[in-house]
PDB file of C-alpha atoms in Angstrom:
ATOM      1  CA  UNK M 239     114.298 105.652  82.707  1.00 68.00           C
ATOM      2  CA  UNK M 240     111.258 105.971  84.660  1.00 82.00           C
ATOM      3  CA  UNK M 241     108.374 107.653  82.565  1.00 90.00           C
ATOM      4  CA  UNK M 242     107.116 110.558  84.624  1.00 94.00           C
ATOM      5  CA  UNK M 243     110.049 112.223  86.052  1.00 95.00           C
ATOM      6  CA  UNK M 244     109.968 115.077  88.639  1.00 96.00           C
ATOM      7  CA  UNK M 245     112.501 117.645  89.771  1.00 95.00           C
ATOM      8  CA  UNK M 246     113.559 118.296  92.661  1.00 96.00           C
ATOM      9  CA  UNK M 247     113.014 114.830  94.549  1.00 94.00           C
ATOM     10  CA  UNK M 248     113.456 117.012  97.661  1.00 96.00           C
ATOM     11  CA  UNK M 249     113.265 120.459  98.156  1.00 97.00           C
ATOM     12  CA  UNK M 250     113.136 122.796 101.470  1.00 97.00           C
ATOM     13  CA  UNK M 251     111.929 126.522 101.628  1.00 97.00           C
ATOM     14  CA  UNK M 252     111.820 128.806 104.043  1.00 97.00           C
ATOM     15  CA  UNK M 253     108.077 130.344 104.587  1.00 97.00           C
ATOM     16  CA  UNK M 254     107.171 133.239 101.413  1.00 97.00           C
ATOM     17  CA  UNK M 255     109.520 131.599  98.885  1.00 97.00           C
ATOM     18  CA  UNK M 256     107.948 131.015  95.515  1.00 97.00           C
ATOM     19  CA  UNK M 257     108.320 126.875  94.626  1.00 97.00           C
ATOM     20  CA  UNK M 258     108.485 125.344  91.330  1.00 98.00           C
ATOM     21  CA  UNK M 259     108.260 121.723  90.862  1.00 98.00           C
ATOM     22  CA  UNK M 260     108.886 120.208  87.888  1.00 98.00           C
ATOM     23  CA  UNK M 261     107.752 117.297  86.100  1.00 97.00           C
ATOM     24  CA  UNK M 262     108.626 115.072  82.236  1.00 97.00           C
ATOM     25  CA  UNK M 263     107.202 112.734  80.936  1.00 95.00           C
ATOM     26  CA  UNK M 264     108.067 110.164  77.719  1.00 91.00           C
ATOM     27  CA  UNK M 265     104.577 108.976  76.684  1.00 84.00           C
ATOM     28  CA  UNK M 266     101.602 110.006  75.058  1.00 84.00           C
ATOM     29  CA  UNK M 267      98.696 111.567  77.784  1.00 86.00           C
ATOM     30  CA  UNK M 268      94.963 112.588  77.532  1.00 83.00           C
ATOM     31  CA  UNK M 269      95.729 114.386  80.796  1.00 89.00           C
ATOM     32  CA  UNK M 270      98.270 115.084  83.893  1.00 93.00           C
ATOM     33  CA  UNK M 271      97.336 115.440  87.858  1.00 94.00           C
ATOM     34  CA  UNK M 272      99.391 117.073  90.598  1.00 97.00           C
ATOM     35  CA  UNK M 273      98.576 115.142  93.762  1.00 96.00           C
ATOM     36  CA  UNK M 274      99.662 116.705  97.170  1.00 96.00           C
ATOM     37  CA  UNK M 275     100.066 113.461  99.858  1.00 94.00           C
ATOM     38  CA  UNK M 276     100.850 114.914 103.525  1.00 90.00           C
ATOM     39  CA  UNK M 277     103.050 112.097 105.199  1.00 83.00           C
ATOM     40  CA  UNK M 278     101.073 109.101 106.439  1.00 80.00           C
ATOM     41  CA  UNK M 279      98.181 111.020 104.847  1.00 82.00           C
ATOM     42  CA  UNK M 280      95.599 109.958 101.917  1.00 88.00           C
ATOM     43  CA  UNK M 281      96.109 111.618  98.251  1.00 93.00           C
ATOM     44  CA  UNK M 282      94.467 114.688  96.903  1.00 92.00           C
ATOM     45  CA  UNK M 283      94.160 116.029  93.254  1.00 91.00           C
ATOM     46  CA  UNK M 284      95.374 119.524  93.378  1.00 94.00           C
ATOM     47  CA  UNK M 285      94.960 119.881  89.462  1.00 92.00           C
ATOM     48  CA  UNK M 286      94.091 117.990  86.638  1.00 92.00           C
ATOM     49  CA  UNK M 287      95.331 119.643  83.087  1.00 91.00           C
ATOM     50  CA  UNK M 288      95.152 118.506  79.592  1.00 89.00           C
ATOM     51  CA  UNK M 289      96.567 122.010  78.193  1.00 91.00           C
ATOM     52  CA  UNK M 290      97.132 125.796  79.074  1.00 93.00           C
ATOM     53  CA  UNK M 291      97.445 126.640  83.112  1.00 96.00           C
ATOM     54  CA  UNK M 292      95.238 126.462  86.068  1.00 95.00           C
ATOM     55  CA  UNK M 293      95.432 128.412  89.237  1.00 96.00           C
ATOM     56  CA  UNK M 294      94.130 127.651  92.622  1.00 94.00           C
ATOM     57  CA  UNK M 295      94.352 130.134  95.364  1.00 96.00           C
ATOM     58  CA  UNK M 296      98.626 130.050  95.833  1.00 97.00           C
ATOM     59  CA  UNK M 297      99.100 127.027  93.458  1.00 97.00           C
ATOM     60  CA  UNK M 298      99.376 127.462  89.755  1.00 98.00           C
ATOM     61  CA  UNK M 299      99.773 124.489  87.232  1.00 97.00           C
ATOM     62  CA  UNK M 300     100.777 124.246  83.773  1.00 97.00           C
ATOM     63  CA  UNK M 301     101.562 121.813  80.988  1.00 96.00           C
ATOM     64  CA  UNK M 302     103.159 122.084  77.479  1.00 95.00           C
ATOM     65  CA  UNK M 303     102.080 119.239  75.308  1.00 91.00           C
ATOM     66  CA  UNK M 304     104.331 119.774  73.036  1.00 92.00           C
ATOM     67  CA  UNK M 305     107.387 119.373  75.249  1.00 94.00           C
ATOM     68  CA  UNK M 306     105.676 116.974  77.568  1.00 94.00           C
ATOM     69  CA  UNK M 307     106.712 119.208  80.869  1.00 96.00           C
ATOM     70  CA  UNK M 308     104.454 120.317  83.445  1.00 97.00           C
ATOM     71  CA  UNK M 309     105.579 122.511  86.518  1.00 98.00           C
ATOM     72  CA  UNK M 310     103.396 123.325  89.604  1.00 98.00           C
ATOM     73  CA  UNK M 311     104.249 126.091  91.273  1.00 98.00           C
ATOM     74  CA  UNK M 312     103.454 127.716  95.018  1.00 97.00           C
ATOM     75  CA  UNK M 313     103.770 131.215  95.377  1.00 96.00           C
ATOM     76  CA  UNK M 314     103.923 132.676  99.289  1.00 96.00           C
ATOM     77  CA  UNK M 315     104.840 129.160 100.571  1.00 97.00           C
ATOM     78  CA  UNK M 316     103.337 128.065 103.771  1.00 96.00           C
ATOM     79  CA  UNK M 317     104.358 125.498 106.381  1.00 96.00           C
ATOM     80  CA  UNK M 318     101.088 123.880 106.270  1.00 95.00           C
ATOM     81  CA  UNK M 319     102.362 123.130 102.230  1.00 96.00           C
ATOM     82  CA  UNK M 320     104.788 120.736 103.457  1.00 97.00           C
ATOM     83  CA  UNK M 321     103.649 117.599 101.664  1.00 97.00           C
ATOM     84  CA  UNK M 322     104.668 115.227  98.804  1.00 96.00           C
ATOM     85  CA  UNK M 323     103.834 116.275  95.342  1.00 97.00           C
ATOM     86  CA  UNK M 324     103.209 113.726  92.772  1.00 97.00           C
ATOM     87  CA  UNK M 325     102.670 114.652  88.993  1.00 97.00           C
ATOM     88  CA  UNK M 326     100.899 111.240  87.750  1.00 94.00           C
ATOM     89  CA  UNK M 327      99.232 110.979  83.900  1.00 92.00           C
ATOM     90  CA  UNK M 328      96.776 108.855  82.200  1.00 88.00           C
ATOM     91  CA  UNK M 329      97.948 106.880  79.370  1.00 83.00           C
ATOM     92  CA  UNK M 330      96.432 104.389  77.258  1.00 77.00           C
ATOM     93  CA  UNK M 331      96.546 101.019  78.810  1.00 71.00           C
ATOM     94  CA  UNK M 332      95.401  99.386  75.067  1.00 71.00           C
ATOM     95  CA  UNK M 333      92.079  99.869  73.430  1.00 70.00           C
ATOM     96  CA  UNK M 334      89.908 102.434  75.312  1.00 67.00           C
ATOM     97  CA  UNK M 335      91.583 101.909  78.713  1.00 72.00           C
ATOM     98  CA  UNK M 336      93.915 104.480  80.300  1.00 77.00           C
ATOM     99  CA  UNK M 337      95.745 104.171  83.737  1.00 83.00           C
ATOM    100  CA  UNK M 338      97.961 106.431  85.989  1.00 88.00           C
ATOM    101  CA  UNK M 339     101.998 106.526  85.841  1.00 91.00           C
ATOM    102  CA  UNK M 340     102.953 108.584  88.776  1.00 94.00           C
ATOM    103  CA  UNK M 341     106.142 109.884  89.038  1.00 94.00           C
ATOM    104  CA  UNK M 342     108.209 109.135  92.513  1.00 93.00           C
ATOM    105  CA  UNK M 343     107.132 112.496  94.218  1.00 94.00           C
ATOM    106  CA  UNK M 344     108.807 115.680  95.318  1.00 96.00           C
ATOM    107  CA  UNK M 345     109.249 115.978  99.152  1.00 95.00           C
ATOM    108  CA  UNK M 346     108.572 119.596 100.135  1.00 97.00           C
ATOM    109  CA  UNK M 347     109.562 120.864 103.248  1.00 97.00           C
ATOM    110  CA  UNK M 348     108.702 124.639 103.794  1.00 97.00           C
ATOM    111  CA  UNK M 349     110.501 126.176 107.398  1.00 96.00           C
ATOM    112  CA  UNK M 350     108.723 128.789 109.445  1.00 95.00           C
TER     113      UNK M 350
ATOM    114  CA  UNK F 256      78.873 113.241  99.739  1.00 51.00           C
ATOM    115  CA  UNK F 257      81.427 111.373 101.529  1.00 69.00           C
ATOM    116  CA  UNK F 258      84.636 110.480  99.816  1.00 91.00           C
ATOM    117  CA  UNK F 259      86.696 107.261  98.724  1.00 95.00           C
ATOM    118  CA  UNK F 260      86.147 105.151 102.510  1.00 95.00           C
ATOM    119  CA  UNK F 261      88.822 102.721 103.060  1.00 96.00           C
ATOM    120  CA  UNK F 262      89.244 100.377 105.712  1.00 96.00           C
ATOM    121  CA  UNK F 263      91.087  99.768 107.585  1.00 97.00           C
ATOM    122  CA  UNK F 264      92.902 102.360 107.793  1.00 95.00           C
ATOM    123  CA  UNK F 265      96.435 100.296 109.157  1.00 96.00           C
ATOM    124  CA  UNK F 266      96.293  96.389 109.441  1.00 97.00           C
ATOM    125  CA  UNK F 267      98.535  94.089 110.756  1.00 98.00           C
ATOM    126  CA  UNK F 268      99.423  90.641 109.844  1.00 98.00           C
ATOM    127  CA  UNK F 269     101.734  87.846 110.196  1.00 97.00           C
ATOM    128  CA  UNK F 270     103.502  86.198 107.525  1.00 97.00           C
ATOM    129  CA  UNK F 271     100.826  83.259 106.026  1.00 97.00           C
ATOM    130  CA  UNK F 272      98.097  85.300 107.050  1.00 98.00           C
ATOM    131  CA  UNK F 273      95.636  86.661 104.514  1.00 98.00           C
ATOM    132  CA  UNK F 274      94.544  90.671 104.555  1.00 98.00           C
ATOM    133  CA  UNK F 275      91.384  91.939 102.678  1.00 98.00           C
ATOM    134  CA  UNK F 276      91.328  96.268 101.760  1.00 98.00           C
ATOM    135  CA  UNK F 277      88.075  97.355 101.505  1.00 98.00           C
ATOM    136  CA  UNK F 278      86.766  99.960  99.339  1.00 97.00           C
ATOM    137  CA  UNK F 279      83.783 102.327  99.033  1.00 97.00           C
ATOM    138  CA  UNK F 280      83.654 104.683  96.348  1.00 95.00           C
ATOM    139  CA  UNK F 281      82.487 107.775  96.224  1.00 93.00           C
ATOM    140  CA  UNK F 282      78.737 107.891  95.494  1.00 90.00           C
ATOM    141  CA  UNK F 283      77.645 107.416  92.033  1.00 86.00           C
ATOM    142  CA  UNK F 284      80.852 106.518  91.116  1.00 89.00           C
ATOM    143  CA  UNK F 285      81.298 102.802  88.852  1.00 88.00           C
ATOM    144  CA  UNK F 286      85.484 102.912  88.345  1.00 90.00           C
ATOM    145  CA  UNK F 287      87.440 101.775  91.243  1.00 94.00           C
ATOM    146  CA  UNK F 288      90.840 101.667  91.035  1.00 94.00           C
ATOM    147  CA  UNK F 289      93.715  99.862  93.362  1.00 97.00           C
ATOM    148  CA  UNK F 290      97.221 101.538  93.637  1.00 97.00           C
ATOM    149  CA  UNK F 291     100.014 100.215  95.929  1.00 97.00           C
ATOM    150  CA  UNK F 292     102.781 102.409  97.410  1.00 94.00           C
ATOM    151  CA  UNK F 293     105.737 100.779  98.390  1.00 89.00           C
ATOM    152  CA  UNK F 294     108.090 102.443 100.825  1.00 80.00           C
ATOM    153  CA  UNK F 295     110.733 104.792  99.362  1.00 79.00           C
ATOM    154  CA  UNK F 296     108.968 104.042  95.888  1.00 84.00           C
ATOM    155  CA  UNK F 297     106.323 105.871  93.786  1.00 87.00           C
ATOM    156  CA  UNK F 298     102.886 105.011  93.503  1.00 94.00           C
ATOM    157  CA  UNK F 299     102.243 101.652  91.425  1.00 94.00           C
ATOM    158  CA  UNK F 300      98.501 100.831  89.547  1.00 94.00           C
ATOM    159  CA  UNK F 301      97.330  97.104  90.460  1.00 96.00           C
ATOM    160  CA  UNK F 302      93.766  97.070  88.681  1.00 95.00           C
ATOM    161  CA  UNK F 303      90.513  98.730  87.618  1.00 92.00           C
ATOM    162  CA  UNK F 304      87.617  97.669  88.119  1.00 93.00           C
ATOM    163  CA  UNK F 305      84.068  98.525  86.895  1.00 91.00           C
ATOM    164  CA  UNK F 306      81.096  96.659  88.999  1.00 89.00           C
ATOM    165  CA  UNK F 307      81.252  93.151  88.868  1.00 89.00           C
ATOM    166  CA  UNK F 308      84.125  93.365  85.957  1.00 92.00           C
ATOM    167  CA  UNK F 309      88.125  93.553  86.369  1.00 93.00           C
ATOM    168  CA  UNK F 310      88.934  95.704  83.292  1.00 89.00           C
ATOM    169  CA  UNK F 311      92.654  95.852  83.341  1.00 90.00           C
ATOM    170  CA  UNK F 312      94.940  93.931  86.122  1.00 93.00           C
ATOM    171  CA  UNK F 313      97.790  94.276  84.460  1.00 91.00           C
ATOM    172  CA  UNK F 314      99.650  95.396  87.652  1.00 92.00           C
ATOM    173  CA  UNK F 315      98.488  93.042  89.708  1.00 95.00           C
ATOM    174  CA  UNK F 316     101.199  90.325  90.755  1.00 93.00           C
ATOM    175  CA  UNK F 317      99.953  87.012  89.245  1.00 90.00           C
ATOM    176  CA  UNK F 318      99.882  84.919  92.723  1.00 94.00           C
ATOM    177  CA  UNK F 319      98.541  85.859  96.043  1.00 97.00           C
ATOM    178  CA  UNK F 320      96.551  88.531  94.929  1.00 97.00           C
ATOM    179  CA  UNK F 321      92.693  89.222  93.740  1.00 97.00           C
ATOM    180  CA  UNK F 322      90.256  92.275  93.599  1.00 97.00           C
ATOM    181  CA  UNK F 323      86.704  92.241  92.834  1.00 96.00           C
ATOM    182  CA  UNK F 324      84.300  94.806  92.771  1.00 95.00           C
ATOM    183  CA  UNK F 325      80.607  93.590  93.248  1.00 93.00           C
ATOM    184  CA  UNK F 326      77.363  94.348  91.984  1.00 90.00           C
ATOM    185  CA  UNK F 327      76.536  95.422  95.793  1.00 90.00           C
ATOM    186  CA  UNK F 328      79.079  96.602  98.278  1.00 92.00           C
ATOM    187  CA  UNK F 329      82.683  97.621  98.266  1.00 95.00           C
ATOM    188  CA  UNK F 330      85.770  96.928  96.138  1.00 97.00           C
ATOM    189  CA  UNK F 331      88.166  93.953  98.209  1.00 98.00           C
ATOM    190  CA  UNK F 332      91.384  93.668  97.168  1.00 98.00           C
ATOM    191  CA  UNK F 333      92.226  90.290  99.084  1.00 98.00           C
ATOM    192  CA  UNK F 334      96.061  89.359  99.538  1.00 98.00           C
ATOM    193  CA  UNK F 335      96.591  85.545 100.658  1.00 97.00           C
ATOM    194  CA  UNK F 336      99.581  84.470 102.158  1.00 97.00           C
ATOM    195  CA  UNK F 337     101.518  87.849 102.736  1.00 97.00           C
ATOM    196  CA  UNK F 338     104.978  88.079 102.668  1.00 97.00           C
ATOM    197  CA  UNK F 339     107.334  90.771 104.517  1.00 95.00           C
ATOM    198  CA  UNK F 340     107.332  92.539 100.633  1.00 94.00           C
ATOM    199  CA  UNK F 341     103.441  93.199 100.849  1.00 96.00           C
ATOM    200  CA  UNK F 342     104.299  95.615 103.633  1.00 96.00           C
ATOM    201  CA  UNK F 343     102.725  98.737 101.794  1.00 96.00           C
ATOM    202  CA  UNK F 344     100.392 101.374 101.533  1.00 96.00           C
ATOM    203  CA  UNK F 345      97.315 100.653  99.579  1.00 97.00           C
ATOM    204  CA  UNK F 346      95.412 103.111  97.702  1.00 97.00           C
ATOM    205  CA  UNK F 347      91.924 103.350  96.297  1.00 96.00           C
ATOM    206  CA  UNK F 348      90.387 105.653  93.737  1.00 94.00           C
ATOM    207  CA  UNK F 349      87.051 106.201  92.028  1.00 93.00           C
ATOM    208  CA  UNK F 350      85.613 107.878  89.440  1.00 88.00           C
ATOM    209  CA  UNK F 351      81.951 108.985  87.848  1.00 82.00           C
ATOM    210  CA  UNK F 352      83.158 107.914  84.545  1.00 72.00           C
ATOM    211  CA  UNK F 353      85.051 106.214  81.607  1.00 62.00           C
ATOM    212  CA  UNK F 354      88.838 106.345  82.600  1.00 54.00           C
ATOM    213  CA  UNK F 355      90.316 108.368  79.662  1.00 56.00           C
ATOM    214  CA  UNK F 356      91.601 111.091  81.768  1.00 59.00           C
ATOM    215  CA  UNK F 357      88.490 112.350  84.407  1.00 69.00           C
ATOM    216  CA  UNK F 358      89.248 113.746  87.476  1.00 79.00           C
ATOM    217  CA  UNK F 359      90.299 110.774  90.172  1.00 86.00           C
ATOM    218  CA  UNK F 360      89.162 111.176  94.253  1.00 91.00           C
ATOM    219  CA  UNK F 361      91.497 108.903  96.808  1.00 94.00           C
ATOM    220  CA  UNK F 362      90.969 107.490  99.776  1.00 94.00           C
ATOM    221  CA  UNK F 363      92.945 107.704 102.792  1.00 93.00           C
ATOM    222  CA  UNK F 364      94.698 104.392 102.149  1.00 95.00           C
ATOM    223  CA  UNK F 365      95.134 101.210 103.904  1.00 97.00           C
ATOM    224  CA  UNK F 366      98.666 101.009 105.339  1.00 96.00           C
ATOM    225  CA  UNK F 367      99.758  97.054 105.600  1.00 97.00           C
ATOM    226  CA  UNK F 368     102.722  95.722 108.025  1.00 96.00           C
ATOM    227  CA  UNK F 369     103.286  92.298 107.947  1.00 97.00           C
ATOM    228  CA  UNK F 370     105.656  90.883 110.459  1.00 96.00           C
TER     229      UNK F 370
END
């Protein structure tokens, strides 16, 4: 069992829909990113969370600690949102050092 | 402030040949870190680096493959020998700080075919 796991791995939409993507994770974390990666495209951190929710324009993310869940969610989708999503967190590596576990990515597809 | 420059941006080699990544961090920025994408497969951490130190390569296949990050210009991450299997996308990231959870910036990456 992979660490970080999202749900869906794919998921289409038509254009408006509200999207919810889902991710768990097994380990311990001093934080979680949601990384949006347009295909053949470079990575960008959408959000970076170590409690509550954030909100960005039509993106919202939030994390429970306790449960070790995290959901990012897209309200009046877009075709231009069409992209991977990757939830990734830092855990300790040993000592002082963390690192990244990404989960495999959700494939959004949102249809005019 | 320009972001996380890699280059190249896609690179080709033949099997035998050797490929060096290049990496500039973002300005100001001491942590430089090396991810590898394979296709159909998530995101994979190879090493950080801090200037002129490899903190944690733990990722990093034990043969074939190095990364340094010097005092003075950018990170390499240096593959001899590719195989067909190196065929991936490579991924650098920087930050200002300590790694225990800051916010990361990514380059474009550097997408590797070997034939």
């Amino acid at each position: 069992k992979n660490e970080v796991e999202q749900s869906p791995q794919n998921l289409t939409a038509q254009e408006g829909e509200f999207i919810t993507i889902n991710c768990s994770y097994s380990v311990g974390i001093s934080a979680l990113h949601w990384l949006q990666q347009h295909p053949g495209g470079g990575i960008v951190s959408l959000f970076m969370l170590s409690s509550g929710k954030k909100k960005h324009g039509r993106l919202i993310a939030t994390i429970n600690i306790q449960e070790k869940h995290s959901s990012l969610h897209i309200t009046a989708s877009h075709p231009r949102d069409s992209a991977v999503y990757i939830c990734a967190v830092w855990r300790s590596s040993g000592g002082s050092n963390y690192k990244l576990t990404f989960g495999k990515g959700t494939l959004l597809t949102v249809n005019p | 402030n320009a972001g996380v420059m890699q280059n190249p941006r896609h690179l080709v080699r033949r099997r035998g040949q050797e490929a060096r990544l290049r990496c500039s961090p973002m300005k100001g920025h001491s942590h430089v870190y090396w991810y590898r994408q394979l296709p159909e497969e998530g995101l994979k951490f190879m090493v950080y680096l801090q200037k002129e130190n490899i903190i944690d390569e733990s990722g990093m296949p034990k043969e074939r493959f190095s990364a340094e990050f010097p005092k003075e210009g950018p990170s390499i991450l240096r593959i001899q020998q590719v195989v067909r299997g190196d065929s991936a996308a490579y991924f650098c990231a920087s930050s200002p700080f300590f790694s225990s959870g800051n916010t990361i910036y990514f380059g474009e990456g550097s997408w590797l075919t070997v034939v």
